[in-house]
């Protein structure tokens, strides 16, 4: 949640020390958190996820009801929190008294980690946000109720009332899900106070019990990132050098395997986001510390960058395993765990892999990735993507002149360089025909024309109207032309708008618009905008292919229904 509000919060999940948690919530003392809200460690969530299937219904309900919540209490003095029913009117929060924080009882505080208000995503069972049991497992509302979004997607439920008590409100059943999605948004875009410091406090609890946490900077009203057209261009950022150094450090942590590293990387990303939005050149430690999203240790790092132009920690983190696994992960089809496996087998260079050192065996796709390592790690100039597409388009139209073929991805967003070429293929059906069979025919012609050179992933059923192909291509007849990644996505004509929207991105814009759709009670994916979504009663996941298609033919109608102002592809740049 962008802002903690005890009237709607059901659980607080934190592995952070007390001081950090209090800062994140914007309260002075643990006592300021109402007794009906349990403050739990991440272990509670994990215990629910891991054992849910083996729990009896009574055990599961007990877990949700709070009977065993105390086992996972984040703070000793809040062991009983959540075991009492919620009062009708929740107490007010953000007390402004001058009281110093009470003596902190820190003994039981967790020893490591970063707080997370929720890691519950659509793919992770949501144990807390919908645990009241008064939310229907699936929607039975009339379809019409979905078409008109609520005037304010951020409306909260009537305070102190459950959605059951609110049955007269046709939108009430959406609220629990809306809150879950807001938590998600919080995790990705506004986890202000929980920056890298929380993870760097591993084992030290250094800011736990800080009786006078730095006052947070005034909170900005946050809207949906997909609603805004203005984004700060990279070159305009007055703190770009600081962001670059922190990004390097974040990437180093990302490349490592430890849990702490993942948290640190996650946390640095929050600080970096905060810095990107900071309008002035930072001059001092104090100024950095005052930015919401930048904690003490990050502020110290910023001070070091300001004073020396460098960050020693980067050198320290740049250990051999990071270097080697990053090198290996540059091979198409190789992720972190395979890279570590090969590192553990004794491989240190690409030549070691080529030689099969340590018995390492590469898959055919990885072999291709290794062979064209440099090419595939290079972004192509926009003009090259255009040249390749202009070779492909007439060949495609020679198969069927009514074919619709378009480049999506970064090219459509107008980017100067592209990581790959993403091509959409479909066809109007007004004459009773479809594009069935076009993709295999096109691929065969592109191979014959020496435009497509290697296949990486073939569609399961090439004759299906919906198919994805991944391969390599190049500009033929040009000596030394590089191998480039190319994807073909074929979709039914009716789904072209949703596919265009999804594959145009960028990723951050997509995340934001999907979250907004979810909050409005829809589900948005590359196939369309769906209403009447059905959730699996066991884990609350949206059932695949469930729901009623609301829009998919054009991007415009999807924007309109979601209340997102129209944006040209080049205006959808958020990453
Ligand atoms: N996309 C997404 N979620 C994913 C993968 C992709 O939303 N898990 C969307 C957003 C991307 C688009 O698909 O913008 C195309 O994916 P690419 O990986 O090709 O990304 P771009 O084309 O944006 O960038 P690049 O120039 O690196 O290819
Ligand atoms: Mg792309």
XYZ file of C-alpha atoms and ligand atoms in Angstrom:
604
model
C 0.000 0.000 0.000
C 1.440 3.384 -0.889
C 0.322 4.555 2.521
C -0.302 2.498 5.587
C -3.908 2.861 6.666
C -4.980 0.811 9.679
C -8.586 0.960 8.557
C -7.911 -1.262 5.588
C -4.710 -3.083 6.493
C -5.307 -6.695 7.458
C -1.727 -7.795 8.165
C 1.696 -6.229 8.326
C 4.495 -8.453 7.082
C 8.003 -7.363 8.002
C 11.399 -8.927 8.452
C 12.920 -5.517 8.978
C 14.061 -4.177 12.315
C 11.618 -2.232 14.391
C 12.884 1.232 13.474
C 12.683 0.519 9.766
C 9.219 -0.952 10.120
C 7.977 2.050 12.064
C 9.410 4.401 9.468
C 7.744 2.479 6.681
C 4.403 2.653 8.439
C 4.772 6.275 9.433
C 4.076 5.608 13.111
C 6.181 6.374 16.136
C 5.769 3.262 18.200
C 4.620 -0.301 17.845
C 1.834 0.594 20.241
C 0.429 2.901 17.575
C -0.465 -0.108 15.451
C -3.975 -1.259 16.338
C -4.226 -4.563 18.165
C -6.343 -6.175 15.481
C -3.525 -5.992 12.923
C -0.948 -8.740 13.353
C 2.675 -7.812 12.616
C 4.193 -10.967 11.235
C 7.452 -12.214 9.867
C 7.734 -13.422 6.317
C 7.969 -16.925 7.787
C 4.221 -16.802 8.378
C 3.530 -16.274 4.709
C 6.000 -18.942 3.712
C 4.592 -21.424 6.183
C 1.181 -20.869 4.670
C 2.393 -21.292 1.123
C 4.531 -24.296 1.736
C 2.125 -26.240 3.837
C -1.196 -25.040 2.627
C -1.951 -28.167 0.699
C -1.133 -30.391 3.616
C -3.208 -28.433 6.122
C -6.683 -29.472 7.043
C -9.332 -26.842 6.500
C -9.469 -26.216 10.253
C -5.716 -25.756 10.437
C -5.767 -23.461 7.464
C -8.611 -21.402 8.874
C -6.846 -21.287 12.216
C -3.797 -19.892 10.485
C -5.881 -17.206 8.904
C -7.901 -16.568 12.025
C -4.832 -15.795 13.994
C -4.841 -18.655 16.496
C -1.251 -19.433 15.630
C -0.192 -16.021 14.460
C 1.888 -15.483 17.574
C 4.359 -18.090 16.352
C 5.353 -15.712 13.585
C 5.051 -12.404 15.411
C 7.651 -9.967 14.132
C 7.954 -8.231 17.501
C 7.753 -9.710 20.956
C 5.391 -7.087 22.299
C 2.942 -7.751 19.483
C 2.598 -11.482 19.983
C -1.119 -11.162 20.640
C -1.889 -8.739 17.865
C -4.480 -10.020 15.473
C -5.990 -12.459 17.943
C -8.685 -10.011 18.867
C -11.486 -9.034 16.543
C -11.286 -5.782 14.651
C -13.180 -2.971 16.314
C -15.906 -1.312 14.311
C -14.015 1.935 14.106
C -10.286 1.448 13.851
C -8.155 3.819 15.876
C -6.611 6.713 14.077
C -2.995 6.488 13.049
C -0.004 8.758 12.509
C -0.136 10.165 15.974
C 1.592 13.447 16.036
C 2.513 13.482 19.690
C 5.980 14.440 20.785
C 6.492 11.245 22.715
C 9.765 9.537 22.171
C 9.393 5.938 21.160
C 9.024 3.564 24.021
C 11.847 1.312 25.053
C 12.223 -1.124 22.232
C 11.923 -4.750 22.907
C 14.208 -5.966 20.210
C 15.200 -9.396 21.335
C 12.741 -11.174 19.103
C 13.246 -9.047 16.083
C 14.134 -10.904 12.985
C 17.788 -11.140 12.294
C 17.787 -10.254 8.681
C 15.935 -9.203 5.650
C 13.929 -6.423 4.282
C 10.359 -5.679 5.001
C 7.886 -6.406 2.352
C 4.349 -5.295 2.631
C 3.486 -8.166 0.387
C 5.077 -10.393 -2.120
C 1.724 -11.758 -3.070
C 1.376 -11.589 -6.800
C -1.114 -13.137 -9.068
C 1.040 -16.255 -9.069
C 1.518 -16.489 -5.341
C -1.346 -17.573 -3.176
C -2.623 -14.590 -1.295
C -2.980 -15.620 2.281
C -3.692 -12.348 3.822
C -5.430 -9.827 1.666
C -8.450 -11.965 1.048
C -8.485 -14.024 4.138
C -11.714 -12.869 5.645
C -13.642 -15.512 3.837
C -16.382 -13.124 2.900
C -15.154 -12.638 -0.628
C -16.804 -14.934 -3.099
C -14.320 -17.349 -4.599
C -15.463 -16.334 -8.015
C -17.452 -13.564 -9.387
C -21.080 -13.966 -10.230
C -21.728 -10.307 -10.839
C -23.505 -9.213 -13.961
C -21.097 -8.492 -16.739
C -22.421 -4.979 -17.109
C -21.070 -4.077 -13.707
C -17.574 -4.366 -15.097
C -17.917 -2.174 -18.094
C -18.015 1.086 -16.216
C -14.955 1.443 -14.043
C -15.441 3.122 -10.717
C -14.880 6.843 -10.832
C -11.904 6.452 -8.569
C -10.016 3.175 -8.804
C -8.376 3.937 -5.494
C -11.557 4.129 -3.523
C -11.306 2.331 -0.256
C -14.044 0.235 1.175
C -16.184 1.880 3.748
C -13.957 1.944 6.757
C -14.715 -0.501 9.443
C -17.090 -2.528 7.327
C -16.393 -5.765 5.614
C -17.303 -6.279 2.012
C -19.981 -8.691 3.220
C -21.663 -5.847 5.031
C -21.314 -3.848 1.859
C -23.231 -6.077 -0.469
C -25.351 -3.239 -1.788
C -22.239 -1.784 -3.401
C -21.785 -3.573 -6.738
C -18.071 -2.878 -6.631
C -17.500 -4.042 -3.083
C -16.313 -7.484 -4.036
C -13.467 -5.926 -6.013
C -11.991 -4.167 -3.035
C -10.027 -7.062 -1.536
C -8.355 -7.681 -4.855
C -7.775 -3.973 -5.336
C -5.920 -3.887 -2.056
C -3.788 -6.831 -3.044
C -2.859 -5.130 -6.277
C -2.038 -1.942 -4.475
C 0.298 -3.904 -2.263
C 1.900 -5.239 -5.393
C 2.239 -1.767 -6.780
C 3.739 -0.733 -3.504
C 6.306 -3.467 -3.762
C 7.351 -2.421 -7.227
C 7.036 1.288 -7.218
C 6.706 2.874 -3.853
C 8.380 0.904 -1.118
C 9.846 4.159 -0.034
C 11.480 3.663 3.310
C 12.601 0.127 2.869
C 15.701 0.715 0.874
C 18.991 -1.104 0.783
C 19.653 -0.235 4.381
C 17.168 -2.724 5.599
C 19.018 -5.524 3.935
C 22.371 -4.154 4.841
C 21.295 -4.302 8.416
C 21.599 -8.031 8.170
C 22.574 -9.381 11.511
C 23.283 -5.953 12.918
C 19.858 -4.528 13.569
C 21.620 -1.233 13.432
C 18.600 0.952 13.091
C 16.284 -1.121 15.182
C 15.019 0.887 18.048
C 15.969 4.188 16.490
C 13.728 6.293 18.683
C 13.635 9.254 16.348
C 13.612 7.985 12.841
C 14.267 10.559 10.168
C 10.992 12.146 9.288
C 9.874 10.949 5.920
C 9.782 13.525 3.183
C 6.282 14.704 2.350
C 4.536 11.881 0.606
C 3.632 12.538 -2.950
C 0.240 11.542 -4.128
C 0.872 8.594 -6.340
C -1.125 7.900 -9.420
C -0.884 5.166 -11.956
C 2.303 5.356 -13.894
C 0.416 4.369 -17.047
C -1.790 7.448 -16.715
C 1.057 9.900 -16.897
C 2.758 10.806 -20.076
C 5.671 12.684 -18.604
C 8.643 10.664 -17.524
C 12.053 11.962 -16.739
C 14.354 11.189 -19.627
C 17.564 9.466 -18.586
C 19.747 12.318 -19.806
C 17.737 14.859 -17.793
C 18.352 13.281 -14.438
C 20.575 15.506 -12.311
C 21.804 12.531 -10.282
C 22.524 10.140 -13.128
C 26.123 9.448 -12.035
C 24.859 8.371 -8.599
C 22.158 6.229 -10.167
C 24.750 4.602 -12.447
C 26.984 3.626 -9.522
C 24.094 2.318 -7.427
C 22.848 0.433 -10.477
C 26.242 -1.226 -10.856
C 26.101 -2.293 -7.237
C 22.527 -3.524 -7.658
C 23.519 -5.567 -10.716
C 26.387 -7.145 -8.805
C 24.026 -8.233 -6.065
C 21.562 -9.519 -8.660
C 24.263 -11.722 -10.124
C 24.897 -13.387 -6.777
C 22.907 -16.235 -5.379
C 22.401 -15.410 -1.729
C 19.028 -14.386 -0.324
C 20.600 -11.257 1.078
C 21.865 -10.354 -2.356
C 18.428 -10.634 -3.824
C 16.999 -8.425 -1.141
C 19.767 -5.911 -1.546
C 19.263 -5.764 -5.280
C 15.540 -5.350 -4.735
C 16.133 -2.617 -2.207
C 18.635 -0.708 -4.350
C 16.090 -0.681 -7.124
C 13.773 1.247 -4.796
C 16.445 3.814 -3.974
C 17.310 4.212 -7.638
C 13.696 4.799 -8.510
C 13.471 7.454 -5.819
C 16.606 9.153 -7.129
C 15.268 9.145 -10.674
C 12.316 11.159 -9.543
C 14.351 13.597 -7.468
C 14.386 16.888 -9.348
C 17.620 18.474 -8.057
C 21.268 17.597 -7.841
C 21.879 16.091 -4.439
C 24.555 18.007 -2.565
C 24.848 16.473 0.869
C 24.321 13.332 2.899
C 21.454 15.011 4.736
C 19.713 15.887 1.517
C 20.050 12.309 0.273
C 18.779 10.971 3.582
C 15.704 13.171 3.350
C 14.565 11.575 0.102
C 11.842 9.055 0.660
C 13.263 5.739 -0.441
C 16.850 6.537 0.511
C 17.982 5.250 3.853
C 21.025 5.847 5.958
C 23.478 3.489 4.312
C 22.469 4.383 0.795
C 22.788 8.043 1.723
C 26.347 7.314 2.919
C 27.091 5.687 -0.415
C 25.691 8.714 -2.196
C 27.931 10.923 -0.067
C 30.933 8.796 -1.062
C 30.019 9.166 -4.748
C 29.595 12.922 -4.316
C 32.983 13.252 -2.611
C 35.100 10.767 -4.570
C 33.144 10.115 -7.753
C 33.445 6.422 -6.956
C 31.946 3.669 -4.811
C 34.429 1.279 -3.204
C 31.732 -1.276 -2.494
C 31.473 -2.024 -6.221
C 35.059 -3.296 -6.286
C 34.455 -5.328 -3.143
C 31.372 -7.029 -4.587
C 33.019 -7.733 -7.927
C 34.213 -11.163 -7.047
C 35.186 -13.867 -9.504
C 31.937 -15.826 -9.264
C 29.946 -12.745 -10.163
C 32.179 -12.011 -13.109
C 32.050 -15.555 -14.456
C 28.369 -16.220 -13.916
C 27.522 -12.916 -15.523
C 29.643 -13.894 -18.519
C 27.798 -17.219 -18.750
C 24.405 -15.602 -18.361
C 25.178 -13.622 -21.474
C 24.602 -16.839 -23.413
C 21.084 -17.057 -24.804
C 19.166 -19.660 -22.824
C 21.380 -19.561 -19.731
C 20.042 -18.364 -16.409
C 21.614 -17.857 -13.032
C 21.395 -21.414 -11.784
C 22.898 -22.977 -14.917
C 25.659 -20.367 -14.853
C 26.448 -21.317 -11.245
C 26.332 -24.989 -12.080
C 28.950 -24.466 -14.757
C 31.018 -22.274 -12.461
C 30.883 -25.001 -9.830
C 32.008 -27.494 -12.470
C 35.188 -25.434 -12.863
C 34.403 -23.448 -16.006
C 35.707 -19.885 -15.991
C 35.693 -18.838 -19.636
C 33.590 -19.288 -22.746
C 36.397 -21.458 -24.102
C 36.031 -23.728 -21.057
C 32.390 -24.198 -22.048
C 33.308 -24.828 -25.662
C 35.761 -27.476 -24.468
C 33.142 -29.041 -22.202
C 35.370 -28.587 -19.163
C 34.115 -30.358 -16.059
C 31.750 -32.444 -18.164
C 29.584 -29.431 -18.938
C 27.139 -30.031 -21.769
C 25.275 -27.290 -23.558
C 21.833 -27.659 -25.107
C 21.538 -26.966 -28.860
C 20.039 -23.538 -28.135
C 22.832 -22.718 -25.687
C 25.361 -23.815 -28.333
C 23.852 -21.266 -30.724
C 23.897 -18.678 -27.963
C 27.565 -19.413 -27.314
C 28.460 -19.345 -30.999
C 26.918 -15.893 -31.494
C 27.720 -14.608 -28.042
C 28.954 -11.182 -29.100
C 26.274 -10.598 -31.733
C 23.444 -11.498 -29.406
C 24.750 -9.297 -26.623
C 24.776 -6.349 -28.931
C 21.737 -4.187 -29.594
C 21.023 -3.460 -33.219
C 20.599 0.034 -34.549
C 16.991 0.874 -35.306
C 17.844 1.161 -38.991
C 18.970 -2.459 -39.063
C 15.713 -3.668 -37.497
C 13.869 -1.627 -40.106
C 15.959 -3.055 -42.955
C 15.306 -6.633 -41.824
C 11.591 -5.989 -41.374
C 11.380 -4.428 -44.832
C 12.855 -7.599 -46.280
C 10.386 -9.753 -44.379
C 7.197 -7.794 -44.985
C 6.980 -8.271 -48.793
C 7.723 -11.961 -48.427
C 4.894 -12.256 -45.906
C 2.511 -10.293 -48.126
C 3.447 -12.506 -51.064
C 1.969 -15.410 -49.099
C -1.217 -13.492 -48.338
C -1.654 -9.841 -49.308
C -4.278 -9.354 -46.606
C -1.825 -10.243 -43.856
C -1.313 -7.688 -41.085
C 2.351 -7.601 -40.115
C 3.811 -5.068 -37.714
C 6.920 -4.569 -35.579
C 6.249 -4.164 -31.893
C 8.569 -3.950 -28.868
C 11.201 -1.268 -28.521
C 11.104 -0.535 -32.256
C 7.466 0.518 -32.095
C 8.255 2.649 -29.075
C 10.720 4.499 -31.262
C 13.852 3.351 -29.486
C 17.130 4.138 -31.246
C 18.400 0.594 -30.723
C 16.618 -2.711 -30.349
C 17.508 -5.886 -28.478
C 15.470 -7.942 -30.899
C 12.773 -7.677 -33.543
C 9.260 -8.489 -32.320
C 6.862 -9.080 -35.195
C 3.096 -9.450 -34.959
C 1.250 -11.437 -37.602
C -2.492 -11.643 -38.009
C -5.149 -11.235 -40.660
C -8.649 -9.787 -40.953
C -11.324 -12.422 -41.211
C -13.980 -10.450 -43.058
C -13.558 -12.601 -46.194
C -13.856 -15.797 -44.207
C -10.123 -16.603 -44.336
C -7.510 -16.543 -41.606
C -3.709 -16.564 -41.389
C -3.698 -20.243 -40.492
C -0.619 -21.891 -41.998
C 1.076 -18.605 -42.908
C 3.743 -18.714 -40.201
C 5.346 -22.065 -41.175
C 5.256 -21.022 -44.804
C 6.851 -17.658 -44.000
C 9.553 -19.259 -41.860
C 10.429 -21.623 -44.640
C 10.688 -18.730 -47.136
C 12.772 -16.651 -44.730
C 15.180 -19.554 -44.256
C 15.391 -19.964 -48.018
C 16.108 -16.233 -48.410
C 18.880 -16.529 -45.793
C 17.126 -13.975 -43.575
C 16.353 -16.394 -40.766
C 19.482 -18.339 -39.965
C 18.819 -20.386 -36.825
C 15.686 -21.555 -34.997
C 15.605 -21.243 -31.233
C 12.019 -22.158 -30.426
C 9.413 -23.423 -32.843
C 5.679 -23.094 -32.188
C 4.088 -26.139 -30.638
C 1.453 -26.209 -33.339
C 2.606 -24.057 -36.261
C -0.852 -24.170 -37.821
C -2.486 -22.668 -34.784
C -3.681 -19.081 -35.189
C -1.822 -18.362 -31.982
C 1.859 -19.207 -32.173
C 5.238 -17.914 -31.068
C 8.466 -18.447 -32.961
C 11.935 -17.414 -31.765
C 15.006 -17.435 -33.925
C 18.011 -15.589 -35.289
C 18.168 -13.506 -38.429
C 20.562 -11.245 -40.264
C 20.758 -8.984 -43.280
C 21.671 -11.379 -46.078
C 24.346 -10.625 -48.640
C 26.115 -8.197 -46.351
C 29.487 -9.477 -45.303
C 29.876 -9.538 -41.555
C 26.209 -8.772 -40.808
C 25.448 -9.760 -37.252
C 23.038 -12.354 -36.016
C 19.980 -10.717 -34.433
C 17.192 -12.126 -32.327
C 13.775 -12.225 -33.941
C 10.382 -13.271 -32.564
C 7.192 -13.832 -34.523
C 3.958 -13.732 -32.688
C 0.875 -14.820 -34.520
C -2.504 -14.065 -32.969
C -6.159 -14.261 -33.996
C -7.357 -11.051 -35.667
C -9.664 -10.315 -32.755
C -6.743 -10.303 -30.303
C -4.478 -7.916 -32.213
C -5.068 -4.903 -29.966
C -4.238 -6.766 -26.771
C -1.171 -8.327 -28.405
C 0.046 -4.972 -29.706
C -0.420 -3.420 -26.300
C 1.394 -6.216 -24.502
C 4.313 -6.647 -26.893
C 4.837 -2.928 -27.324
C 5.502 -2.435 -23.643
C 7.484 -1.162 -22.102
C 7.542 -3.633 -19.284
C 6.893 -1.068 -16.567
C 4.018 0.464 -18.482
C 2.564 -3.027 -18.928
C 2.840 -3.811 -15.244
C 1.133 -0.571 -14.345
C -1.759 -0.961 -16.769
C -2.283 -4.595 -15.699
C -2.412 -3.542 -12.076
C -4.923 -0.860 -12.877
C -6.994 -3.408 -14.780
C -6.889 -5.735 -11.778
C -7.945 -3.004 -9.431
C -10.896 -2.265 -11.680
C -11.837 -5.942 -11.563
C -10.463 -6.923 -14.923
C -7.614 -9.119 -15.956
C -5.411 -7.918 -18.794
C -3.015 -10.101 -20.716
C -1.691 -10.458 -24.252
C -4.992 -12.027 -25.312
C -7.333 -9.364 -24.085
C -9.024 -7.528 -21.292
C -11.236 -9.916 -19.387
C -14.039 -9.345 -16.983
C -15.826 -11.750 -14.672
C -12.514 -13.314 -13.815
C -12.652 -16.553 -11.887
C -10.216 -17.262 -9.095
C -9.260 -20.689 -7.958
C -10.821 -20.974 -4.487
C -7.774 -22.922 -3.270
C -5.086 -20.395 -4.058
C -6.913 -17.361 -5.410
C -5.070 -17.482 -8.710
C -6.940 -16.377 -11.760
C -7.941 -19.446 -13.697
C -6.443 -19.422 -17.134
C -8.825 -18.641 -19.960
C -11.511 -17.801 -17.464
C -13.536 -14.675 -17.651
C -15.450 -12.801 -20.259
C -13.609 -11.008 -22.981
C -14.315 -7.305 -22.678
C -11.907 -5.912 -25.283
C -9.008 -7.129 -27.378
C -9.400 -5.808 -30.905
C -7.814 -2.425 -30.510
C -5.481 -0.793 -28.048
C -7.730 2.256 -27.991
C -10.736 0.428 -26.560
C -8.620 -1.203 -23.847
C -7.195 2.167 -22.827
C -10.678 3.651 -22.850
C -12.315 0.996 -20.700
C -9.484 1.220 -18.208
C -9.731 4.992 -18.089
C -6.128 5.361 -19.228
C -5.565 8.329 -21.510
C -4.446 7.294 -24.974
C -0.710 7.177 -25.387
C 1.248 6.704 -28.555
C 3.754 3.844 -28.387
C 6.657 6.268 -27.942
C 4.867 7.745 -24.933
C 4.715 4.403 -23.131
C 8.315 4.529 -21.991
C 8.545 3.996 -18.241
C 11.512 1.747 -17.608
N 6.757 -8.114 -22.269
C 6.138 -8.127 -21.034
N 6.465 -9.077 -20.118
C 7.390 -9.984 -20.410
C 8.033 -9.998 -21.643
C 7.703 -9.025 -22.555
O 5.292 -7.288 -20.762
N 7.682 -10.908 -19.508
C 6.397 -7.085 -23.225
C 7.036 -5.771 -22.903
C 8.122 -5.638 -23.879
C 7.619 -6.423 -25.056
O 6.841 -7.461 -24.502
O 8.351 -4.292 -24.201
C 8.676 -6.974 -25.953
O 9.612 -7.731 -25.190
P 11.154 -7.536 -25.418
O 11.836 -8.399 -24.421
O 11.496 -7.741 -26.836
O 11.411 -6.036 -24.960
P 11.566 -4.712 -25.794
O 11.250 -4.920 -27.210
O 10.767 -3.690 -25.083
O 13.086 -4.334 -25.609
P 14.339 -4.867 -26.446
O 14.782 -3.722 -27.282
O 15.356 -5.183 -25.424
O 13.905 -6.049 -27.236
Mg 12.106 -6.443 -28.343
